[in-house]
PDB file of C-alpha atoms in Angstrom:
ATOM      1  CA  MET A 364       7.630  -4.930  16.707  1.00  0.00           C
ATOM      2  CA  SER A 365       8.014  -4.287  20.423  1.00  0.00           C
ATOM      3  CA  THR A 366       8.268  -1.181  22.575  1.00  0.00           C
ATOM      4  CA  ALA A 367      10.917  -0.212  25.136  1.00  0.00           C
ATOM      5  CA  VAL A 368       8.290  -0.280  27.884  1.00  0.00           C
ATOM      6  CA  ARG A 369       8.444  -3.627  29.695  1.00  0.00           C
ATOM      7  CA  ASN A 370       5.966  -4.779  32.295  1.00  0.00           C
ATOM      8  CA  ASP A 371       5.118  -7.361  34.928  1.00  0.00           C
ATOM      9  CA  ILE A 372       1.408  -7.541  34.242  1.00  0.00           C
ATOM     10  CA  ARG A 373       1.440 -11.284  33.665  1.00  0.00           C
ATOM     11  CA  ARG A 374       3.054 -11.940  37.059  1.00  0.00           C
ATOM     12  CA  LEU A 375       0.790  -9.443  38.814  1.00  0.00           C
ATOM     13  CA  ARG A 376      -2.313 -11.049  37.288  1.00  0.00           C
ATOM     14  CA  PHE A 377      -1.133 -14.427  38.484  1.00  0.00           C
ATOM     15  CA  GLU A 378      -0.600 -13.051  41.992  1.00  0.00           C
ATOM     16  CA  HIS A 379      -4.083 -11.549  42.020  1.00  0.00           C
ATOM     17  CA  ASN A 380      -6.088 -14.773  42.028  1.00  0.00           C
ATOM     18  CA  GLU A 381      -5.013 -15.570  38.465  1.00  0.00           C
ATOM     19  CA  MET A 382      -6.929 -12.645  37.104  1.00  0.00           C
ATOM     20  CA  THR A 383      -7.790 -13.104  33.431  1.00  0.00           C
ATOM     21  CA  GLN A 384      -6.868 -10.613  30.735  1.00  0.00           C
ATOM     22  CA  GLN A 385     -10.563  -9.994  30.162  1.00  0.00           C
ATOM     23  CA  GLU A 386     -11.121  -9.161  33.839  1.00  0.00           C
ATOM     24  CA  LEU A 387      -8.212  -6.733  33.822  1.00  0.00           C
ATOM     25  CA  ALA A 388      -9.441  -5.190  30.563  1.00  0.00           C
ATOM     26  CA  ASP A 389     -12.916  -4.658  31.991  1.00  0.00           C
ATOM     27  CA  GLN A 390     -11.539  -3.079  35.158  1.00  0.00           C
ATOM     28  CA  VAL A 391      -9.324  -0.588  33.333  1.00  0.00           C
ATOM     29  CA  GLY A 392     -11.795   0.172  30.531  1.00  0.00           C
ATOM     30  CA  ALA A 393      -9.827  -1.332  27.671  1.00  0.00           C
ATOM     31  CA  THR A 394     -10.322  -4.236  25.296  1.00  0.00           C
ATOM     32  CA  ARG A 395      -8.723  -7.625  25.893  1.00  0.00           C
ATOM     33  CA  GLN A 396      -6.663  -7.152  22.717  1.00  0.00           C
ATOM     34  CA  THR A 397      -5.137  -3.993  24.179  1.00  0.00           C
ATOM     35  CA  ILE A 398      -4.184  -5.822  27.380  1.00  0.00           C
ATOM     36  CA  ILE A 399      -2.630  -8.608  25.268  1.00  0.00           C
ATOM     37  CA  ALA A 400      -0.655  -6.008  23.277  1.00  0.00           C
ATOM     38  CA  VAL A 401       0.504  -4.211  26.442  1.00  0.00           C
ATOM     39  CA  GLU A 402       1.437  -7.435  28.188  1.00  0.00           C
ATOM     40  CA  SER A 403       3.528  -8.613  25.248  1.00  0.00           C
ATOM     41  CA  ALA A 404       5.205  -5.174  25.033  1.00  0.00           C
ATOM     42  CA  LYS A 405       3.837  -4.558  21.542  1.00  0.00           C
ATOM     43  CA  TYR A 406       1.973  -1.463  22.649  1.00  0.00           C
ATOM     44  CA  ALA A 407       3.098   1.198  25.139  1.00  0.00           C
ATOM     45  CA  PRO A 408      -0.041   2.309  27.011  1.00  0.00           C
ATOM     46  CA  SER A 409      -0.897   5.924  27.745  1.00  0.00           C
ATOM     47  CA  LEU A 410       0.073   7.248  31.162  1.00  0.00           C
ATOM     48  CA  GLU A 411      -3.563   7.156  32.241  1.00  0.00           C
ATOM     49  CA  LEU A 412      -4.021   3.508  31.264  1.00  0.00           C
ATOM     50  CA  ALA A 413      -0.718   2.621  32.932  1.00  0.00           C
ATOM     51  CA  PHE A 414      -1.918   4.273  36.163  1.00  0.00           C
ATOM     52  CA  ARG A 415      -5.257   2.473  35.929  1.00  0.00           C
ATOM     53  CA  ILE A 416      -3.516  -0.895  35.519  1.00  0.00           C
ATOM     54  CA  ALA A 417      -1.269  -0.166  38.496  1.00  0.00           C
ATOM     55  CA  HIS A 418      -4.309   0.927  40.510  1.00  0.00           C
ATOM     56  CA  VAL A 419      -6.058  -2.401  39.844  1.00  0.00           C
ATOM     57  CA  PHE A 420      -3.050  -4.260  41.270  1.00  0.00           C
ATOM     58  CA  ASP A 421      -2.774  -1.717  44.094  1.00  0.00           C
ATOM     59  CA  VAL A 422       0.907  -1.055  43.409  1.00  0.00           C
ATOM     60  CA  GLY A 423       2.946   1.868  42.114  1.00  0.00           C
ATOM     61  CA  ILE A 424       3.286   2.369  38.385  1.00  0.00           C
ATOM     62  CA  GLU A 425       7.023   1.647  38.541  1.00  0.00           C
ATOM     63  CA  GLN A 426       6.249  -1.796  39.948  1.00  0.00           C
ATOM     64  CA  VAL A 427       4.246  -2.602  36.826  1.00  0.00           C
ATOM     65  CA  PHE A 428       6.164  -0.831  34.085  1.00  0.00           C
ATOM     66  CA  ARG A 429       9.843  -0.201  33.493  1.00  0.00           C
ATOM     67  CA  TYR A 430      11.814   1.365  30.689  1.00  0.00           C
ATOM     68  CA  ASP A 431      14.268  -0.818  28.818  1.00  0.00           C
ATOM     69  CA  ALA A 432      16.887   1.660  27.571  1.00  0.00           C
ATOM     70  CA  LYS A 433      18.635  -0.975  25.450  1.00  0.00           C
ATOM     71  CA  LYS A 434      15.581  -1.377  23.258  1.00  0.00           C
TER      72      LYS A 434
ATOM     73  CA  MET B 724     -10.293 -10.367  17.394  1.00  0.00           C
ATOM     74  CA  SER B 725     -11.771  -7.117  18.712  1.00  0.00           C
ATOM     75  CA  LYS B 726     -15.006  -5.601  17.470  1.00  0.00           C
ATOM     76  CA  GLN B 727     -13.079  -2.815  15.754  1.00  0.00           C
ATOM     77  CA  GLU B 728     -10.884  -5.252  13.875  1.00  0.00           C
ATOM     78  CA  ARG B 729     -13.893  -7.282  12.763  1.00  0.00           C
ATOM     79  CA  THR B 730     -15.546  -4.088  11.546  1.00  0.00           C
ATOM     80  CA  SER B 731     -12.400  -3.157   9.606  1.00  0.00           C
ATOM     81  CA  TRP B 732     -12.293  -6.565   7.915  1.00  0.00           C
ATOM     82  CA  ALA B 733     -15.976  -6.298   6.999  1.00  0.00           C
ATOM     83  CA  LEU B 734     -15.619  -2.765   5.607  1.00  0.00           C
ATOM     84  CA  LEU B 735     -12.507  -3.735   3.659  1.00  0.00           C
ATOM     85  CA  ILE B 736     -14.217  -6.716   2.011  1.00  0.00           C
ATOM     86  CA  LEU B 737     -17.387  -4.709   1.340  1.00  0.00           C
ATOM     87  CA  ASN B 738     -15.428  -1.816  -0.192  1.00  0.00           C
ATOM     88  CA  LEU B 739     -13.456  -4.169  -2.419  1.00  0.00           C
ATOM     89  CA  ILE B 740     -16.549  -6.012  -3.656  1.00  0.00           C
ATOM     90  CA  VAL B 741     -18.620  -2.882  -4.254  1.00  0.00           C
ATOM     91  CA  GLY B 742     -15.695  -0.890  -5.668  1.00  0.00           C
ATOM     92  CA  LEU B 743     -14.543  -3.572  -8.084  1.00  0.00           C
ATOM     93  CA  TRP B 744     -18.089  -4.306  -9.191  1.00  0.00           C
ATOM     94  CA  TYR B 745     -19.083  -0.671  -9.723  1.00  0.00           C
ATOM     95  CA  PHE B 746     -15.925   0.565 -11.420  1.00  0.00           C
ATOM     96  CA  SER B 747     -15.418  -2.496 -13.603  1.00  0.00           C
ATOM     97  CA  ALA B 748     -18.995  -1.976 -14.839  1.00  0.00           C
ATOM     98  CA  VAL B 749     -18.883   1.812 -15.188  1.00  0.00           C
ATOM     99  CA  PHE B 750     -15.528   2.031 -16.945  1.00  0.00           C
ATOM    100  CA  THR B 751     -16.576  -0.573 -19.527  1.00  0.00           C
ATOM    101  CA  MET B 752     -20.013   0.916 -20.266  1.00  0.00           C
ATOM    102  CA  GLY B 753     -18.713   3.357 -22.803  1.00  0.00           C
ATOM    103  CA  PRO B 754     -19.740   6.947 -23.409  1.00  0.00           C
ATOM    104  CA  GLY B 755     -23.439   7.639 -23.561  1.00  0.00           C
ATOM    105  CA  LEU B 756     -24.430   4.697 -21.379  1.00  0.00           C
ATOM    106  CA  ILE B 757     -22.668   5.988 -18.283  1.00  0.00           C
ATOM    107  CA  MET B 758     -25.486   8.437 -17.506  1.00  0.00           C
ATOM    108  CA  GLY B 759     -28.280   6.276 -18.872  1.00  0.00           C
ATOM    109  CA  PRO B 760     -30.758   3.979 -17.090  1.00  0.00           C
ATOM    110  CA  GLN B 761     -28.056   1.279 -16.985  1.00  0.00           C
ATOM    111  CA  LEU B 762     -26.186   3.281 -14.344  1.00  0.00           C
ATOM    112  CA  GLY B 763     -29.293   3.678 -12.170  1.00  0.00           C
ATOM    113  CA  SER B 764     -29.959  -0.043 -12.374  1.00  0.00           C
ATOM    114  CA  LEU B 765     -26.327  -0.822 -11.543  1.00  0.00           C
ATOM    115  CA  ILE B 766     -26.319   1.480  -8.500  1.00  0.00           C
ATOM    116  CA  ALA B 767     -29.627   0.008  -7.254  1.00  0.00           C
ATOM    117  CA  ARG B 768     -28.261  -3.538  -7.548  1.00  0.00           C
ATOM    118  CA  ILE B 769     -25.011  -2.601  -5.790  1.00  0.00           C
ATOM    119  CA  VAL B 770     -26.827  -0.858  -2.917  1.00  0.00           C
ATOM    120  CA  ILE B 771     -29.101  -3.869  -2.375  1.00  0.00           C
ATOM    121  CA  VAL B 772     -26.191  -6.329  -2.488  1.00  0.00           C
ATOM    122  CA  ALA B 773     -24.108  -4.100  -0.160  1.00  0.00           C
ATOM    123  CA  ILE B 774     -26.953  -4.023   2.384  1.00  0.00           C
ATOM    124  CA  VAL B 775     -27.401  -7.805   2.181  1.00  0.00           C
ATOM    125  CA  ILE B 776     -23.633  -8.415   2.530  1.00  0.00           C
ATOM    126  CA  GLY B 777     -23.480  -5.941   5.439  1.00  0.00           C
ATOM    127  CA  ILE B 778     -26.292  -7.657   7.352  1.00  0.00           C
ATOM    128  CA  ALA B 779     -24.978 -11.159   6.568  1.00  0.00           C
ATOM    129  CA  GLY B 780     -21.462 -10.126   7.602  1.00  0.00           C
ATOM    130  CA  GLN B 781     -22.724  -8.734  10.903  1.00  0.00           C
ATOM    131  CA  ILE B 782     -24.613 -11.962  11.650  1.00  0.00           C
ATOM    132  CA  VAL B 783     -21.605 -14.150  10.761  1.00  0.00           C
ATOM    133  CA  MET B 784     -19.228 -12.055  12.882  1.00  0.00           C
ATOM    134  CA  ASN B 785     -21.578 -12.119  15.871  1.00  0.00           C
ATOM    135  CA  CYS B 786     -21.828 -15.913  15.554  1.00  0.00           C
ATOM    136  CA  LEU B 787     -18.027 -16.236  15.434  1.00  0.00           C
ATOM    137  CA  VAL B 788     -17.600 -14.385  18.735  1.00  0.00           C
ATOM    138  CA  THR B 789     -18.030 -16.965  21.416  1.00  0.00           C
ATOM    139  CA  LYS B 790     -15.717 -15.517  24.052  1.00  0.00           C
ATOM    140  CA  GLN B 791     -16.763 -12.925  26.610  1.00  0.00           C
ATOM    141  CA  ARG B 792     -17.352  -9.534  25.054  1.00  0.00           C
ATOM    142  CA  ASP B 793     -15.356  -6.465  26.065  1.00  0.00           C
ATOM    143  CA  ALA B 794     -16.948  -3.921  28.376  1.00  0.00           C
ATOM    144  CA  VAL B 795     -15.845  -1.174  25.970  1.00  0.00           C
ATOM    145  CA  ASP B 796     -16.086  -1.199  22.187  1.00  0.00           C
ATOM    146  CA  LEU B 797     -13.366   1.378  21.589  1.00  0.00           C
ATOM    147  CA  ASP B 798     -10.289   2.139  23.663  1.00  0.00           C
ATOM    148  CA  GLU B 799      -7.138   4.264  23.318  1.00  0.00           C
ATOM    149  CA  ARG B 800      -5.329   1.717  21.127  1.00  0.00           C
ATOM    150  CA  ASP B 801      -8.283   1.529  18.731  1.00  0.00           C
ATOM    151  CA  ARG B 802      -8.369   5.329  18.513  1.00  0.00           C
ATOM    152  CA  LEU B 803      -4.616   5.472  17.862  1.00  0.00           C
ATOM    153  CA  ILE B 804      -4.860   2.822  15.149  1.00  0.00           C
ATOM    154  CA  GLY B 805      -7.804   4.728  13.656  1.00  0.00           C
ATOM    155  CA  LEU B 806      -5.761   7.942  13.549  1.00  0.00           C
ATOM    156  CA  LYS B 807      -2.751   6.244  11.939  1.00  0.00           C
ATOM    157  CA  ALA B 808      -4.964   4.536   9.374  1.00  0.00           C
ATOM    158  CA  PHE B 809      -6.695   7.844   8.633  1.00  0.00           C
ATOM    159  CA  ARG B 810      -3.303   9.485   8.111  1.00  0.00           C
ATOM    160  CA  ASN B 811      -2.351   6.742   5.627  1.00  0.00           C
ATOM    161  CA  GLY B 812      -5.679   7.219   3.846  1.00  0.00           C
ATOM    162  CA  TYR B 813      -5.137  10.981   3.640  1.00  0.00           C
ATOM    163  CA  LEU B 814      -1.697  10.389   2.153  1.00  0.00           C
ATOM    164  CA  ALA B 815      -3.147   7.946  -0.397  1.00  0.00           C
ATOM    165  CA  LEU B 816      -5.909  10.408  -1.295  1.00  0.00           C
ATOM    166  CA  GLY B 817      -3.328  13.170  -1.807  1.00  0.00           C
ATOM    167  CA  ILE B 818      -1.287  10.943  -4.121  1.00  0.00           C
ATOM    168  CA  ALA B 819      -4.430   9.874  -6.014  1.00  0.00           C
ATOM    169  CA  VAL B 820      -5.567  13.489  -6.486  1.00  0.00           C
ATOM    170  CA  VAL B 821      -2.144  14.510  -7.863  1.00  0.00           C
ATOM    171  CA  ILE B 822      -2.132  11.503 -10.233  1.00  0.00           C
ATOM    172  CA  LEU B 823      -5.677  12.373 -11.356  1.00  0.00           C
ATOM    173  CA  MET B 824      -4.751  16.008 -11.935  1.00  0.00           C
ATOM    174  CA  VAL B 825      -1.761  15.051 -14.070  1.00  0.00           C
ATOM    175  CA  GLY B 826      -3.761  12.313 -15.807  1.00  0.00           C
ATOM    176  CA  LEU B 827      -6.670  14.623 -16.624  1.00  0.00           C
ATOM    177  CA  PHE B 828      -4.258  17.255 -17.888  1.00  0.00           C
ATOM    178  CA  VAL B 829      -2.731  14.687 -20.245  1.00  0.00           C
ATOM    179  CA  LEU B 830      -6.169  13.308 -21.256  1.00  0.00           C
ATOM    180  CA  THR B 831      -7.495  16.764 -22.128  1.00  0.00           C
ATOM    181  CA  ARG B 832      -4.567  17.112 -24.520  1.00  0.00           C
ATOM    182  CA  LEU B 833      -5.448  13.736 -26.114  1.00  0.00           C
ATOM    183  CA  ALA B 834      -9.219  14.295 -26.295  1.00  0.00           C
ATOM    184  CA  HIS B 835     -10.977  15.580 -29.352  1.00  0.00           C
ATOM    185  CA  PRO B 836     -11.442  19.344 -28.811  1.00  0.00           C
ATOM    186  CA  ALA B 837     -15.104  19.366 -29.918  1.00  0.00           C
ATOM    187  CA  THR B 838     -16.548  16.022 -28.756  1.00  0.00           C
ATOM    188  CA  GLY B 839     -14.300  15.117 -25.856  1.00  0.00           C
ATOM    189  CA  GLU B 840     -13.804  11.618 -27.288  1.00  0.00           C
ATOM    190  CA  LEU B 841     -10.424  10.135 -26.542  1.00  0.00           C
ATOM    191  CA  ALA B 842      -8.012   8.889 -29.146  1.00  0.00           C
ATOM    192  CA  ILE B 843      -7.442   5.736 -27.052  1.00  0.00           C
ATOM    193  CA  ASP B 844     -11.002   4.463 -27.656  1.00  0.00           C
ATOM    194  CA  THR B 845     -11.346   0.715 -28.121  1.00  0.00           C
ATOM    195  CA  ASN B 846     -14.345  -1.585 -27.964  1.00  0.00           C
ATOM    196  CA  GLU B 847     -13.703  -2.358 -24.282  1.00  0.00           C
ATOM    197  CA  PHE B 848     -12.672   1.089 -23.131  1.00  0.00           C
ATOM    198  CA  ALA B 849     -14.427   3.980 -24.816  1.00  0.00           C
ATOM    199  CA  PHE B 850     -13.968   6.998 -22.600  1.00  0.00           C
ATOM    200  CA  LYS B 851     -15.483  10.377 -23.087  1.00  0.00           C
ATOM    201  CA  LEU B 852     -13.823  13.050 -21.055  1.00  0.00           C
ATOM    202  CA  ASP B 853     -16.920  14.565 -19.464  1.00  0.00           C
ATOM    203  CA  THR B 854     -17.966  15.494 -15.952  1.00  0.00           C
ATOM    204  CA  THR B 855     -19.443  12.011 -15.279  1.00  0.00           C
ATOM    205  CA  PHE B 856     -16.180  10.335 -16.186  1.00  0.00           C
ATOM    206  CA  ILE B 857     -14.211  12.728 -13.972  1.00  0.00           C
ATOM    207  CA  ALA B 858     -16.731  12.286 -11.130  1.00  0.00           C
ATOM    208  CA  ASN B 859     -16.292   8.513 -11.382  1.00  0.00           C
ATOM    209  CA  LEU B 860     -12.509   8.897 -11.262  1.00  0.00           C
ATOM    210  CA  LEU B 861     -12.840  10.988  -8.082  1.00  0.00           C
ATOM    211  CA  LEU B 862     -15.255   8.435  -6.613  1.00  0.00           C
ATOM    212  CA  CYS B 863     -12.729   5.725  -7.453  1.00  0.00           C
ATOM    213  CA  ALA B 864     -10.046   7.703  -5.568  1.00  0.00           C
ATOM    214  CA  LEU B 865     -12.347   7.978  -2.536  1.00  0.00           C
ATOM    215  CA  VAL B 866     -13.097   4.245  -2.541  1.00  0.00           C
ATOM    216  CA  MET B 867      -9.373   3.468  -2.828  1.00  0.00           C
ATOM    217  CA  THR B 868      -8.729   5.814   0.097  1.00  0.00           C
ATOM    218  CA  GLU B 869     -11.252   3.906   2.200  1.00  0.00           C
ATOM    219  CA  VAL B 870      -9.584   0.637   1.171  1.00  0.00           C
ATOM    220  CA  VAL B 871      -6.211   2.042   2.280  1.00  0.00           C
ATOM    221  CA  VAL B 872      -7.712   3.159   5.629  1.00  0.00           C
ATOM    222  CA  GLN B 873      -9.277  -0.230   6.366  1.00  0.00           C
ATOM    223  CA  THR B 874      -6.205  -2.148   5.132  1.00  0.00           C
ATOM    224  CA  SER B 875      -4.009  -0.020   7.410  1.00  0.00           C
ATOM    225  CA  LYS B 876      -6.283  -0.745  10.374  1.00  0.00           C
ATOM    226  CA  VAL B 877      -6.190  -4.480   9.695  1.00  0.00           C
ATOM    227  CA  PHE B 878      -2.405  -4.314   9.292  1.00  0.00           C
ATOM    228  CA  TYR B 879      -1.892  -2.500  12.610  1.00  0.00           C
ATOM    229  CA  TYR B 880      -4.263  -4.837  14.442  1.00  0.00           C
ATOM    230  CA  ARG B 881      -2.630  -7.957  12.967  1.00  0.00           C
ATOM    231  CA  ARG B 882       0.919  -6.728  13.592  1.00  0.00           C
ATOM    232  CA  GLY B 883       0.008  -6.200  17.223  1.00  0.00           C
ATOM    233  CA  TYR B 884       0.382  -2.445  17.423  1.00  0.00           C
TER     234      TYR B 884
END
């Protein structure tokens, strides 16, 4: 089961000194399993968590997440 | 596996062991024994075993976790899964209560009007339709509800919700 919310978290982590999922999880106040689920588009995060993830990468939310209307 | 998922697995296994043990013993005791010292002894044994299993389970799960621990124990996804599992449990409890109501209505028609003994008595299952029996049926429904809640949580975690 996957959501219509796609993301570029994997690429952004790679571009930020190959940040681990655990490091991202700790910075946004989530568990590593949640980051795994978000990254694989199995879980659509809340708006607040989405903003927090974008804030960690210092980019806009639309540069991290996008809506896949076909899904 | 997150801490919440590990907890769900542990609670599911514990509920199944304790539930199966207790109800298989209680519903085969027969009328008269269900309120006797046998029940007290059974409950004492189950409580002790449940505590031992709980502590042992906690130790085993802590030993299995070798990776870095999360900074938070519970996040928004865990809460959402908890709510969905609770909803499933509430639905299961509702269904169980309706089944019990219908079942008890039918059983009261089958029971002996004076003694409460049921016509379906056998050597293995000798039910007496009294408050203890009904209380055990309700307890059984509550345990099954908890099993549904924990199973739902495990399902949502495993499916990757």
